[in-house]
Coordinates of C-alpha atoms and ligand atoms in Angstrom, one line a residue:
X1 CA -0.6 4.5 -28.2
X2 CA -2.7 3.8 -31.1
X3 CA -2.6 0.3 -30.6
X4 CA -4.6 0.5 -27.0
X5 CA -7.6 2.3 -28.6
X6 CA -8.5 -0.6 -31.0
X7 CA -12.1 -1.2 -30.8
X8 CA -13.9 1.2 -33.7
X9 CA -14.7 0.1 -37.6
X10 CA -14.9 3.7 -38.2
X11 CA -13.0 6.3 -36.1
X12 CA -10.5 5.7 -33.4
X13 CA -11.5 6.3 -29.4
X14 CA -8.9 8.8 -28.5
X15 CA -8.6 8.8 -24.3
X16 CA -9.6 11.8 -22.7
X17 CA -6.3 12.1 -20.8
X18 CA -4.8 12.4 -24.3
X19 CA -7.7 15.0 -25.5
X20 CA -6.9 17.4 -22.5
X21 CA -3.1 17.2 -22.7
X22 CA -2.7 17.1 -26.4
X23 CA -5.8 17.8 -27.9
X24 CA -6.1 20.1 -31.5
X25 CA -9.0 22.3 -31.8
X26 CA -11.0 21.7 -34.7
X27 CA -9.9 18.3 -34.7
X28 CA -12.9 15.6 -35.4
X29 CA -12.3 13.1 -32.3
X30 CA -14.2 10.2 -30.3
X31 CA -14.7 9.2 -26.9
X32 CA -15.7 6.9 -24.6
X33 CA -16.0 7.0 -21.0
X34 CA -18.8 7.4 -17.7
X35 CA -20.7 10.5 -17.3
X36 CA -19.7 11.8 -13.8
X37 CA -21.9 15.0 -14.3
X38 CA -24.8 16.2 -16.3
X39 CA -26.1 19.5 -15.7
X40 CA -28.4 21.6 -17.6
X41 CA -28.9 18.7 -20.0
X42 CA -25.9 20.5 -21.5
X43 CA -22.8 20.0 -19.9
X44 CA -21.5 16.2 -19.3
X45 CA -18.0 15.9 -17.8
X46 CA -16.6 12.6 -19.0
X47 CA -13.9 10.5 -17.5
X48 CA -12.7 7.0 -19.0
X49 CA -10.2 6.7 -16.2
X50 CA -7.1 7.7 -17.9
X51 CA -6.3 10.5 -15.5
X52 CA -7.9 12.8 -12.9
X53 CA -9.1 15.6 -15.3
X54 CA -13.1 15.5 -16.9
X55 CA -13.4 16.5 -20.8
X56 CA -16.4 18.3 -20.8
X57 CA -18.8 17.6 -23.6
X58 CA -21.2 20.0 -24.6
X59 CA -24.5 18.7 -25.8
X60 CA -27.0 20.4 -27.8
X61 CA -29.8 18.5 -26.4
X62 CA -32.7 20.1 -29.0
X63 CA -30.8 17.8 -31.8
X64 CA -31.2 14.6 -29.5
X65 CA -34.5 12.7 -28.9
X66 CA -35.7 13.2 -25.4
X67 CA -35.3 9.3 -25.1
X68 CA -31.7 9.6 -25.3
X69 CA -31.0 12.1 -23.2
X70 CA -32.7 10.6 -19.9
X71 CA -30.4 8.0 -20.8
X72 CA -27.2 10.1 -19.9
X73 CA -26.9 9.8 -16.5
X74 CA -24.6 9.6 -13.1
X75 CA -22.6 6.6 -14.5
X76 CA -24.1 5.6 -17.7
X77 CA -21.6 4.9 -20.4
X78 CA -21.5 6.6 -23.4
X79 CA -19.6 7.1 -26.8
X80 CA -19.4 11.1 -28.0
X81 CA -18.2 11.9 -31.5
X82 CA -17.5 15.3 -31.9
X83 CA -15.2 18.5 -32.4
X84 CA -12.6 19.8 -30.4
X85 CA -13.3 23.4 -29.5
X86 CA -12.0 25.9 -27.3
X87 CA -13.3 26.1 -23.6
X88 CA -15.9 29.1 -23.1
X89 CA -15.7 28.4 -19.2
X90 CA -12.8 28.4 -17.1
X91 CA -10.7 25.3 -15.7
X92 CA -10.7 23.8 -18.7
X93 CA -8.4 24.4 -22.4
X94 CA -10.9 22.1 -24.4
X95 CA -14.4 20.9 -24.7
X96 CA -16.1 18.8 -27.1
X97 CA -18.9 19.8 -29.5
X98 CA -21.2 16.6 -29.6
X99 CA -22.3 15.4 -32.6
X100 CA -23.4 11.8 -32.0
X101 CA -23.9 10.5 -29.0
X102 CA -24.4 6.9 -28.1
X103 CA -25.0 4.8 -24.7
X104 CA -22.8 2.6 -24.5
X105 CA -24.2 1.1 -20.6
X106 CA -27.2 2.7 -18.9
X107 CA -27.0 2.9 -15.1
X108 CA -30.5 3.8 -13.8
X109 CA -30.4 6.6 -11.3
X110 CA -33.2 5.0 -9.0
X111 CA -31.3 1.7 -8.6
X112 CA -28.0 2.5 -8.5
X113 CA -26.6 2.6 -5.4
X114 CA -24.1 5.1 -6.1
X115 CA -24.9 9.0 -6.0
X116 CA -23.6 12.1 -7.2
X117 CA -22.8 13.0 -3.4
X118 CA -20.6 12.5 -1.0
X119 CA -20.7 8.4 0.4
X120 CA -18.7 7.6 3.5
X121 CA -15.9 4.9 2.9
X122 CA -17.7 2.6 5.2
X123 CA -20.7 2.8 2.5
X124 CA -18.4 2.6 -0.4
X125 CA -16.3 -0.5 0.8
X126 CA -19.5 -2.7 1.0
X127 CA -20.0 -1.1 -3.1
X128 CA -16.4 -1.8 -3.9
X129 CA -16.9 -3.4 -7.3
X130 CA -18.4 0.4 -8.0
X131 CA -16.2 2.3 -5.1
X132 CA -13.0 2.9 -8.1
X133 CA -15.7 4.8 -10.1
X134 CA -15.5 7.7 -7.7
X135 CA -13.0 10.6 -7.8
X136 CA -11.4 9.6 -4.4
X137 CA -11.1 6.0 -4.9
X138 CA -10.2 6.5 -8.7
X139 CA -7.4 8.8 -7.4
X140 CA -6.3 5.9 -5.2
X141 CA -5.8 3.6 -7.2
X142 CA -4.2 5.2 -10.0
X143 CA -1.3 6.5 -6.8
X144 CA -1.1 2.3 -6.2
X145 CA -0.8 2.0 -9.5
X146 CA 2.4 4.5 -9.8
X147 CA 3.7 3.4 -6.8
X148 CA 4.1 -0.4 -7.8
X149 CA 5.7 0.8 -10.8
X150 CA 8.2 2.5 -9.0
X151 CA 9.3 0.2 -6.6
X152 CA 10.3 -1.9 -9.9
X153 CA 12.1 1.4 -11.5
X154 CA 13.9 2.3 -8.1
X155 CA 14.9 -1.5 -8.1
X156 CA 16.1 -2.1 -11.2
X157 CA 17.7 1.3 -11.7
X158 CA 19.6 1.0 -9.0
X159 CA 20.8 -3.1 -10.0
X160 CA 18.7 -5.1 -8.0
X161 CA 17.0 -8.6 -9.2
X162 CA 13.2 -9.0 -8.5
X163 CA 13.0 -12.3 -7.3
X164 CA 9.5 -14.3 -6.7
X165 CA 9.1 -16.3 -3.4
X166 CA 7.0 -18.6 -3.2
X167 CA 3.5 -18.0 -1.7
X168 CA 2.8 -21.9 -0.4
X169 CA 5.5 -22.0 2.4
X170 CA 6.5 -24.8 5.4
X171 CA 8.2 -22.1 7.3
X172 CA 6.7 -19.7 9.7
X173 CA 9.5 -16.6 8.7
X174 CA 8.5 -14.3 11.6
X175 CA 7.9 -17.3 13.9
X176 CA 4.1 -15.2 14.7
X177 CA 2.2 -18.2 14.4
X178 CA -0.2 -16.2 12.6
X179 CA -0.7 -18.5 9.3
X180 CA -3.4 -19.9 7.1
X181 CA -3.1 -23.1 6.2
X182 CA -2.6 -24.5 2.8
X183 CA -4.3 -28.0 2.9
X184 CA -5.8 -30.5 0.2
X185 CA -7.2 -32.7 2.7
X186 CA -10.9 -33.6 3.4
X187 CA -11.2 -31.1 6.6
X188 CA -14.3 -33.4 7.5
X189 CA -12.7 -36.9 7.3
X190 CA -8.6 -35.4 7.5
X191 CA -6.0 -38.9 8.2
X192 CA -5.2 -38.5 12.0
X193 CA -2.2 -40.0 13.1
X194 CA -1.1 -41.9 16.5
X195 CA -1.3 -38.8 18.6
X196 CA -4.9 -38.1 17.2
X197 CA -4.1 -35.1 15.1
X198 CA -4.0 -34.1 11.5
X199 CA -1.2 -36.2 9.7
X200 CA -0.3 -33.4 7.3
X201 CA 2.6 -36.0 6.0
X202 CA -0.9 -37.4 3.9
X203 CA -1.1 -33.9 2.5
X204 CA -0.9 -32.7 -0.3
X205 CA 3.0 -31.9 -0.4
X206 CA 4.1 -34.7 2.5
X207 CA 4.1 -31.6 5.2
X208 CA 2.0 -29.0 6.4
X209 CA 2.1 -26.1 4.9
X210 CA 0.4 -22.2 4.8
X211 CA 0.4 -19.1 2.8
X212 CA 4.0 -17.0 3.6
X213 CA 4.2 -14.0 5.6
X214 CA 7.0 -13.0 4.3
X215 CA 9.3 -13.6 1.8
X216 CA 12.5 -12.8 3.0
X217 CA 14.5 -16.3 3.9
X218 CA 14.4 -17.2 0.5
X219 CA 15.1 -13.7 -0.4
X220 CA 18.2 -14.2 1.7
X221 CA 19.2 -17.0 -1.0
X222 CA 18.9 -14.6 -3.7
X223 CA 20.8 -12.3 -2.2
X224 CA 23.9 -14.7 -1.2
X225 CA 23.9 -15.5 -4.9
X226 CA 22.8 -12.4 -6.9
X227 CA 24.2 -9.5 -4.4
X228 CA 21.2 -7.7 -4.0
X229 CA 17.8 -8.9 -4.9
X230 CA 14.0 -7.7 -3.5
X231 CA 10.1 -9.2 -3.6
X232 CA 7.2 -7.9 -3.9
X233 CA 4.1 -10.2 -3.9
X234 CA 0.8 -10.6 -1.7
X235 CA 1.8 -12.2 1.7
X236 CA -1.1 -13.0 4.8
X237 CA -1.4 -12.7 8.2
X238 CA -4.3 -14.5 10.0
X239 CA -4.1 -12.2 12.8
X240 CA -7.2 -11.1 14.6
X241 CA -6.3 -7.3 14.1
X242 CA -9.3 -5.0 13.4
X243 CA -7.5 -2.1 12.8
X244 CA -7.0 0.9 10.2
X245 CA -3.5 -0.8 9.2
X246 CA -4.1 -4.1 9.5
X247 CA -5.3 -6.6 6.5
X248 CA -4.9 -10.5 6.3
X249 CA -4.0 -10.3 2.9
X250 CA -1.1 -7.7 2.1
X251 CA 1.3 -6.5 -0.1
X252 CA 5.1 -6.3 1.0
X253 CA 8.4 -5.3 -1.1
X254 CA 11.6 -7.1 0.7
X255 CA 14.8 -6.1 -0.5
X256 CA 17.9 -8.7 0.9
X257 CA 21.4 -6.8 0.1
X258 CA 24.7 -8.7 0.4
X259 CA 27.4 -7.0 1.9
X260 CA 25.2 -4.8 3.9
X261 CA 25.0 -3.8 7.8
X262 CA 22.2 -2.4 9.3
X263 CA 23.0 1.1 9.2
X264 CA 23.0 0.6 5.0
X265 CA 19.9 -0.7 5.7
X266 CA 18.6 1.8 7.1
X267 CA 19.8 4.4 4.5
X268 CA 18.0 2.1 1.7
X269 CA 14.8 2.5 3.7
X270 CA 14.7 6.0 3.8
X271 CA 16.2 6.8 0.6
X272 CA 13.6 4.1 -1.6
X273 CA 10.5 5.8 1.0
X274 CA 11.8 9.2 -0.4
X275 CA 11.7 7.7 -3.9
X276 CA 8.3 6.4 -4.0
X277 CA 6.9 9.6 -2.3
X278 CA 8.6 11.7 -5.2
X279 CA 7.9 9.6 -7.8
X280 CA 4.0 10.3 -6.9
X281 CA 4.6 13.9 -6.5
X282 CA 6.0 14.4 -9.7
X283 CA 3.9 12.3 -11.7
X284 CA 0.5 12.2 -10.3
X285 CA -0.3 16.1 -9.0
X286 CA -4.0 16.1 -9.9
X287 CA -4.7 13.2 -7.9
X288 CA -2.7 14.4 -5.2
X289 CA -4.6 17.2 -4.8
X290 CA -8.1 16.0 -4.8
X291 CA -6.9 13.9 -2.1
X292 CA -5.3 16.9 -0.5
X293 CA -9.0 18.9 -0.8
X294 CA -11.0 16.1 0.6
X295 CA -9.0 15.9 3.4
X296 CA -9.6 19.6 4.0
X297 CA -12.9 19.3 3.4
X298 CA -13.5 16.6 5.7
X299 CA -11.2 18.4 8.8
X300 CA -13.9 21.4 8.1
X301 CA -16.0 19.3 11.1
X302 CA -13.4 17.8 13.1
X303 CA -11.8 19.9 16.6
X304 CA -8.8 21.5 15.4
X305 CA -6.3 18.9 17.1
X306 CA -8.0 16.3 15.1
X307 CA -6.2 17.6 12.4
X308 CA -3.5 17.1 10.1
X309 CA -0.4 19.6 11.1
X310 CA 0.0 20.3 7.2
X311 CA -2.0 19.7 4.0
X312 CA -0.7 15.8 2.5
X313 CA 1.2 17.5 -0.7
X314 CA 3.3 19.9 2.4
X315 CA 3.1 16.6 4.1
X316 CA 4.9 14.5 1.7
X317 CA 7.5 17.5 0.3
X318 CA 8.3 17.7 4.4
X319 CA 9.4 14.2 4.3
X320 CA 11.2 14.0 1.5
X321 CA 13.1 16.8 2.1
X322 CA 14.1 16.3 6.0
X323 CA 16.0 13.6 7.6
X324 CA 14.5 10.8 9.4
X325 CA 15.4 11.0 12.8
X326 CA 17.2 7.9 13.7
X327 CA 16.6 6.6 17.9
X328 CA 17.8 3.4 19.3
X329 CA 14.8 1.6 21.1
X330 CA 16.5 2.4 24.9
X331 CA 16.8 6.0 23.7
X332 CA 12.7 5.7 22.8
X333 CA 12.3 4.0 26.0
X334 CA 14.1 6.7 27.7
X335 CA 12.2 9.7 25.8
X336 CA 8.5 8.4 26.0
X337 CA 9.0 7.9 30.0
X338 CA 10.1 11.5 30.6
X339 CA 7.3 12.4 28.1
X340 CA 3.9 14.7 29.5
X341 CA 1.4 11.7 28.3
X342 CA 3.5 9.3 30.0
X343 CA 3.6 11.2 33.2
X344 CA 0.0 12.3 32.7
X345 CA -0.9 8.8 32.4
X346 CA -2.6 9.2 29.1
X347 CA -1.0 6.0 27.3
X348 CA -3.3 2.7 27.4
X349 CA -0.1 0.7 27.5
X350 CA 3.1 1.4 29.6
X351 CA 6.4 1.9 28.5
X352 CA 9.1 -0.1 29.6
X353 CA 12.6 -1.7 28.7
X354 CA 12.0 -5.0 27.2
X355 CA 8.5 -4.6 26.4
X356 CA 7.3 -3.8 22.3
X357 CA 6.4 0.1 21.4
X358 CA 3.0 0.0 21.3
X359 CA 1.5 2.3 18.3
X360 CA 0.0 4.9 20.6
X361 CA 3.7 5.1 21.7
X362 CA 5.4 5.4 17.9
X363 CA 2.7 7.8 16.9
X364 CA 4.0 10.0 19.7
X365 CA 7.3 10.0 18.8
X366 CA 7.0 10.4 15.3
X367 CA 3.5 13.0 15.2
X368 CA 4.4 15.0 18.4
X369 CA 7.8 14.6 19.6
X370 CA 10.2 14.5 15.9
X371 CA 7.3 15.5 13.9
X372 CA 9.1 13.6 10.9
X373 CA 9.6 9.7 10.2
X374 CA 11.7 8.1 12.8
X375 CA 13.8 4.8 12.4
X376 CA 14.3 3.2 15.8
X377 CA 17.0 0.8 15.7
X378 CA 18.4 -2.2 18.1
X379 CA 15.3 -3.5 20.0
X380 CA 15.6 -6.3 22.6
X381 CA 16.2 -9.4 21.3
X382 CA 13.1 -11.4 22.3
X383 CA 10.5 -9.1 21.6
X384 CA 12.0 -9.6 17.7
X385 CA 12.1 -12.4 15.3
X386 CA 15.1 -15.4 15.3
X387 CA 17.0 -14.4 12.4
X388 CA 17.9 -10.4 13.6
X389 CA 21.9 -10.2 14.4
X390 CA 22.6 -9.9 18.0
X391 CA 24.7 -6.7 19.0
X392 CA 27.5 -7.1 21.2
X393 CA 25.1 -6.5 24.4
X394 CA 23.9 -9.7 24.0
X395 CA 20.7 -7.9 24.7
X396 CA 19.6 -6.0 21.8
X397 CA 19.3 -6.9 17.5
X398 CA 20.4 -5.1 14.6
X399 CA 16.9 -4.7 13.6
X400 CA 14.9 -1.0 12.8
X401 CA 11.7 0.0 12.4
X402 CA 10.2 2.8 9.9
X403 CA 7.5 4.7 11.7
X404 CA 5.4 7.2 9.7
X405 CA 2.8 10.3 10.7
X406 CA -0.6 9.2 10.8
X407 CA 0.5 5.5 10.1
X408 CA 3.1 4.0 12.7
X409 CA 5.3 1.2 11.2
X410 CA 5.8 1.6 7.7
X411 CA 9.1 -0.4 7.4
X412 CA 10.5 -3.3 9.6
X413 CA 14.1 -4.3 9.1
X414 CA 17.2 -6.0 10.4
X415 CA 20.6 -7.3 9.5
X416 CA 20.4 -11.2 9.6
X417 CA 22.7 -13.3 11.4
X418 CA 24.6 -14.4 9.0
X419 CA 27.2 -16.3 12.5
X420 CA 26.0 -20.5 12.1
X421 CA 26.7 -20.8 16.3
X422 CA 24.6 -17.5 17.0
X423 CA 21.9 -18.4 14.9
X424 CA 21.5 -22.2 16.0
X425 CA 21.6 -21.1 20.0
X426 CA 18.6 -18.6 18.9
X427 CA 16.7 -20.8 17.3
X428 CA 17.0 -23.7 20.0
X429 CA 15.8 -20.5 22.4
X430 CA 13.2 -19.5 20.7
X431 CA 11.8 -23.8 20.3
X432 CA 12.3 -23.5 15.9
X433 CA 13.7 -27.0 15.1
X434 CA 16.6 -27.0 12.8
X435 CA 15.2 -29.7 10.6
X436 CA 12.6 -27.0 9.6
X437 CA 15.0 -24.7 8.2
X438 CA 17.7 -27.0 7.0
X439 CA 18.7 -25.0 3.9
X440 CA 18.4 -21.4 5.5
X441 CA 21.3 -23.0 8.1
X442 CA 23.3 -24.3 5.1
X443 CA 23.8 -20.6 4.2
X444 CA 26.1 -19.7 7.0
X445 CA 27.9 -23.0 6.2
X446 CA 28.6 -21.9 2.9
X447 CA 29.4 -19.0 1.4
X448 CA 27.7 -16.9 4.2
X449 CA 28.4 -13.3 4.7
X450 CA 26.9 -9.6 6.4
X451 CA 23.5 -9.5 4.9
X452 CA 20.7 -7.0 5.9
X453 CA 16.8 -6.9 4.8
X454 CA 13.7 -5.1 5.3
X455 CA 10.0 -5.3 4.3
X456 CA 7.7 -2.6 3.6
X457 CA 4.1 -2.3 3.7
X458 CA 3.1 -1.9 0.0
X459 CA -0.4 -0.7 1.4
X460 CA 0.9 1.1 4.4
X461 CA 2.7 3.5 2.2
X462 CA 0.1 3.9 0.0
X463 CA -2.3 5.2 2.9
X464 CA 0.6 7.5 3.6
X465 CA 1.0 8.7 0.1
X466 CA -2.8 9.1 -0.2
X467 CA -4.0 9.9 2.9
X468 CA -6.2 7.9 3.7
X469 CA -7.3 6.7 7.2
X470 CA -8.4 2.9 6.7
X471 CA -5.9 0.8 5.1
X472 CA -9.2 -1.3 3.9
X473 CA -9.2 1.8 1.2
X474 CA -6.3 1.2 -0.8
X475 CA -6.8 -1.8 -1.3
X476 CA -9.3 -3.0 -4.2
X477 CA -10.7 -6.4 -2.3
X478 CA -9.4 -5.7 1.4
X479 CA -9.5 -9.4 3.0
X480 CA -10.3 -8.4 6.8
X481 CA -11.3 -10.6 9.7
X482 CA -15.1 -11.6 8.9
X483 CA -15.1 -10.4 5.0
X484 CA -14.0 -11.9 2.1
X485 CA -16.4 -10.6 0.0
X486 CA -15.7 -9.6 -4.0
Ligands
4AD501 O1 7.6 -6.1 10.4 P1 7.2 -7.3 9.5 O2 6.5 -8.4 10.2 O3 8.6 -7.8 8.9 C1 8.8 -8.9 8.2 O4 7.9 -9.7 7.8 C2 10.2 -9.2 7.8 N1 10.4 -10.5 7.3 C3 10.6 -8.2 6.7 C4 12.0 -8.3 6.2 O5 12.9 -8.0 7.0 N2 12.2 -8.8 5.0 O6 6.4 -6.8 8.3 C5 6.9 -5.8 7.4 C6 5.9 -4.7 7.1 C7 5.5 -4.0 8.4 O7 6.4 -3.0 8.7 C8 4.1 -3.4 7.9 O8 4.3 -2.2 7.2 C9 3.6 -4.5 7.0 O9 4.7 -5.3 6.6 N3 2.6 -5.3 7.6 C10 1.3 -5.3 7.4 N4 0.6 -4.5 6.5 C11 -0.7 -4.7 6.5 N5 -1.4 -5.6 7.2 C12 -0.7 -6.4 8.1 N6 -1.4 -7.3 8.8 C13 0.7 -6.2 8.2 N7 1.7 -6.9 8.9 C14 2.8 -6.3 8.6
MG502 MG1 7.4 -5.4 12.3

């Protein structure tokens, strides 16, 4: 611990998360942190981002010049030495006598463009190298935080290999067509060949190539050679989707399991979900429940069906101690046509075998008809991607979908087929020459076997976990259609 606090000639920094849990009174101690309140030119509550929690520093301000105490305000940065004492006022065990006090940064009220008040999100995003200073967005990030870290504990506790895929790809994985291109050619004089368009073979690396979308084909090497193996790195989607869960550059975990059918799959979904949603519980309350408050808050001016069935912590312990429900995509079908909205007319989009869910559609079945995550399983074949294992139908693929309250897909999954014929007559089907994916062929010549795969939404979750509405919030930088800013 000692070791992180290095930076004083004199006196160690001790961090205030460490001064509330552990703190001694009477003990001489210094900190360093933002002022996120300073009222009566007595009371500061400091934060240095360690945790949730404020130590409150109590300042006589007749034994400071006047000077220096303008200076301590919403955001300034300051050092306090001082003694531990016991809290006169309630909510808090400590606070801290100062005795020095030193500003460290000055932020100057009139042109700062934070306040001590509530800011919208949409205000805040176009802020965002101040947005993690606030308690909401502080909260947030310290939840992404524990999540990331617990993918890797559920992973390697439970003996899988976190492999890296590469982010520079030649293959489209989810054959979307939705890629940004990689390119080290002159876009204003590019070499043309006969057919008068870009010869990418001049390129940089012979073909063209763009940024992945996904990582799991070469996942699906690991995991024909190491078992079971799992990603998790920034993939990008150049689709023109201006949504609340859709960014262009994203975060995705892909586990690829040897061995495994899609109903395994589908257990490992909803077991690591549960995991990660725990994990938070346990270890970050206090966040959790700010979150939980200004989401009350903010439902105070809504209409009452507008809001959330149950506050986020109810929210989360409901998930992780129900089943998901677990539908087959005709069963859906089958469930949303003899459903009041669908009869009523009140979905945009209709509803019929063959054709994709829309989200209006999965945020019925999960918010009002199961009321809990749902996994739908076996879709038709060519609304989903080449590689998904066709069922004995012939119609459907072994391939699920996690849908969430509040969110919609979460999770989209499917055991691979792993049969050389099957996959070939897909792939000449759906136009994907077999030159292009060479090796991923070679695997079901050699050595193949039952695999199964799925990829999460790193930042999807973490709007579940949090609760927040725009995915462009848990994010630091969200890369969106028309902003790249930061
Ligand atoms: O359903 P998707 O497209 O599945 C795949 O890419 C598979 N190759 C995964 C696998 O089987 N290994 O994407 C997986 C998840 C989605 O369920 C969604 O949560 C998230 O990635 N996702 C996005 N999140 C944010 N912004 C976007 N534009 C997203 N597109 C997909
Ligand atoms: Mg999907």
């Amino acid at each position: 611990m000692d070791i992180h606090n290095i930076d004083v000639k004199e006196m160690k920094r001790t961090e205030v998360n460490q001064v509330l849990q552990e703190g001694k009174v009477g003990s001489e101690i210094l900190v360093k942190g933002w002022v996120k309140a300073f009222r009566a030119n007595r009371f500061i509550s400091l934060n240095d981002g360690s945790g949730f929690n404020n130590l409150q520093v109590v300042v006589d301000f007749e034994n400071y010049p006047e000077e220096l105490i303008k200076r301590i305000s919403f955001h300034s940065c300051i050092s306090v030495k001082g003694e531990l004492v016991e809290s006169q006022g309630a909510g808090q065990k400590f606070e801290l006598v100062a005795k020095e006090i030193e500003i460290l940064g000055d932020s100057n009220a009139g042109d700062y463009v934070l306040q001590p008040k509530k800011m919208t999100p949409e205000y805040l995003r176009e802020k965002a190298h101040f947005r993690m200073r606030t308690n909401t967005f502080s909260a947030v990030f310290r939840i992404r935080h524990a999540v990331a870290f617990a993918i890797h504990k559920y992973y390697n506790d439970n003996g899988y290999y976190y492999m890296h895929t590469p982010i520079i790809t030649g293959s489209d994985a989810e054959g979307a067509g939705e890629m940004f291109r990689v390119s080290a050619l002159d876009p204003d004089n590019a070499p043309k060949g006969e057919d008068g368009k870009v010869d990418y073979k001049q390129d940089f690396f012979g073909k063209a190539t763009n940024l992945t979308v996904s990582g799991q084909l070469q996942a699906e090497i690991g995991a024909l050679a190491l078992g079971k193996v799992y990603t998790f790195g920034p993939t990008f989607r150049a689709e023109n989707s201006n949504t609340s869960r859709h960014l262009a550059e994203f975060w995705m975990i892909e586990p690829e399991v040897a061995f495994c059918d899609i109903h395994g799959d589908m257990d490992l979904a909803e077991d690591f979900s549960k995991y990660l949603i725990k994990y938070v519980l346990d270890n970050y309350p206090d966040d959790l429940k700010f979150l939980e408050n200004r989401i009350l808050d903010m439902e105070k001016q809504m209409p009452k069906e507008q809001r959330r069935p149950m506050p986020l912590i109810e929210t989360l312990n409901f998930v992780i101690e129900n089943d998901f429900e677990r539908i087959t995509y005709t069963e859906a079908v089958n469930i949303l046509r003899s459903s009041k909205p669908y009869k009523k007319g009140r979905f945009e989009f209709d509803v019929e075998w063959g054709k994709d869910l829309q989200a209006e559609h999965e945020r019925w079945l999960v918010e009002k008809k199961f009321k809990k995550p749902v996994i739908v399983v076996d879709y038709p074949k060519d609304i989903k991607s080449f590689y998904m294992r066709l069922n004995d139908d012939e119609k459907t693929v072994a391939a699920m979908d996690v849908l969430f309250p509040g969110i919609g897909e979460v999770i989209g999954g499917s055991q691979r087929e792993e049969r050389l014929e099957f996959l070939q007559k897909r792939m000449a089907e759906m136009d994907i020459p077999e030159h292009e994916l060479w090796w991923y062929l070679e695997l079901r010549k050699f050595g193949g076997c039952p695999h199964a795969g799925f990829g999460m939404g790193f930042e999807r979750m973490v709007q579940f976990i949090t609760g927040m509405s725009n995915i462009r919030d848990v994010i630091p930088f969200p890369r969106v259609p028309g902003s790249a800013e930061f």
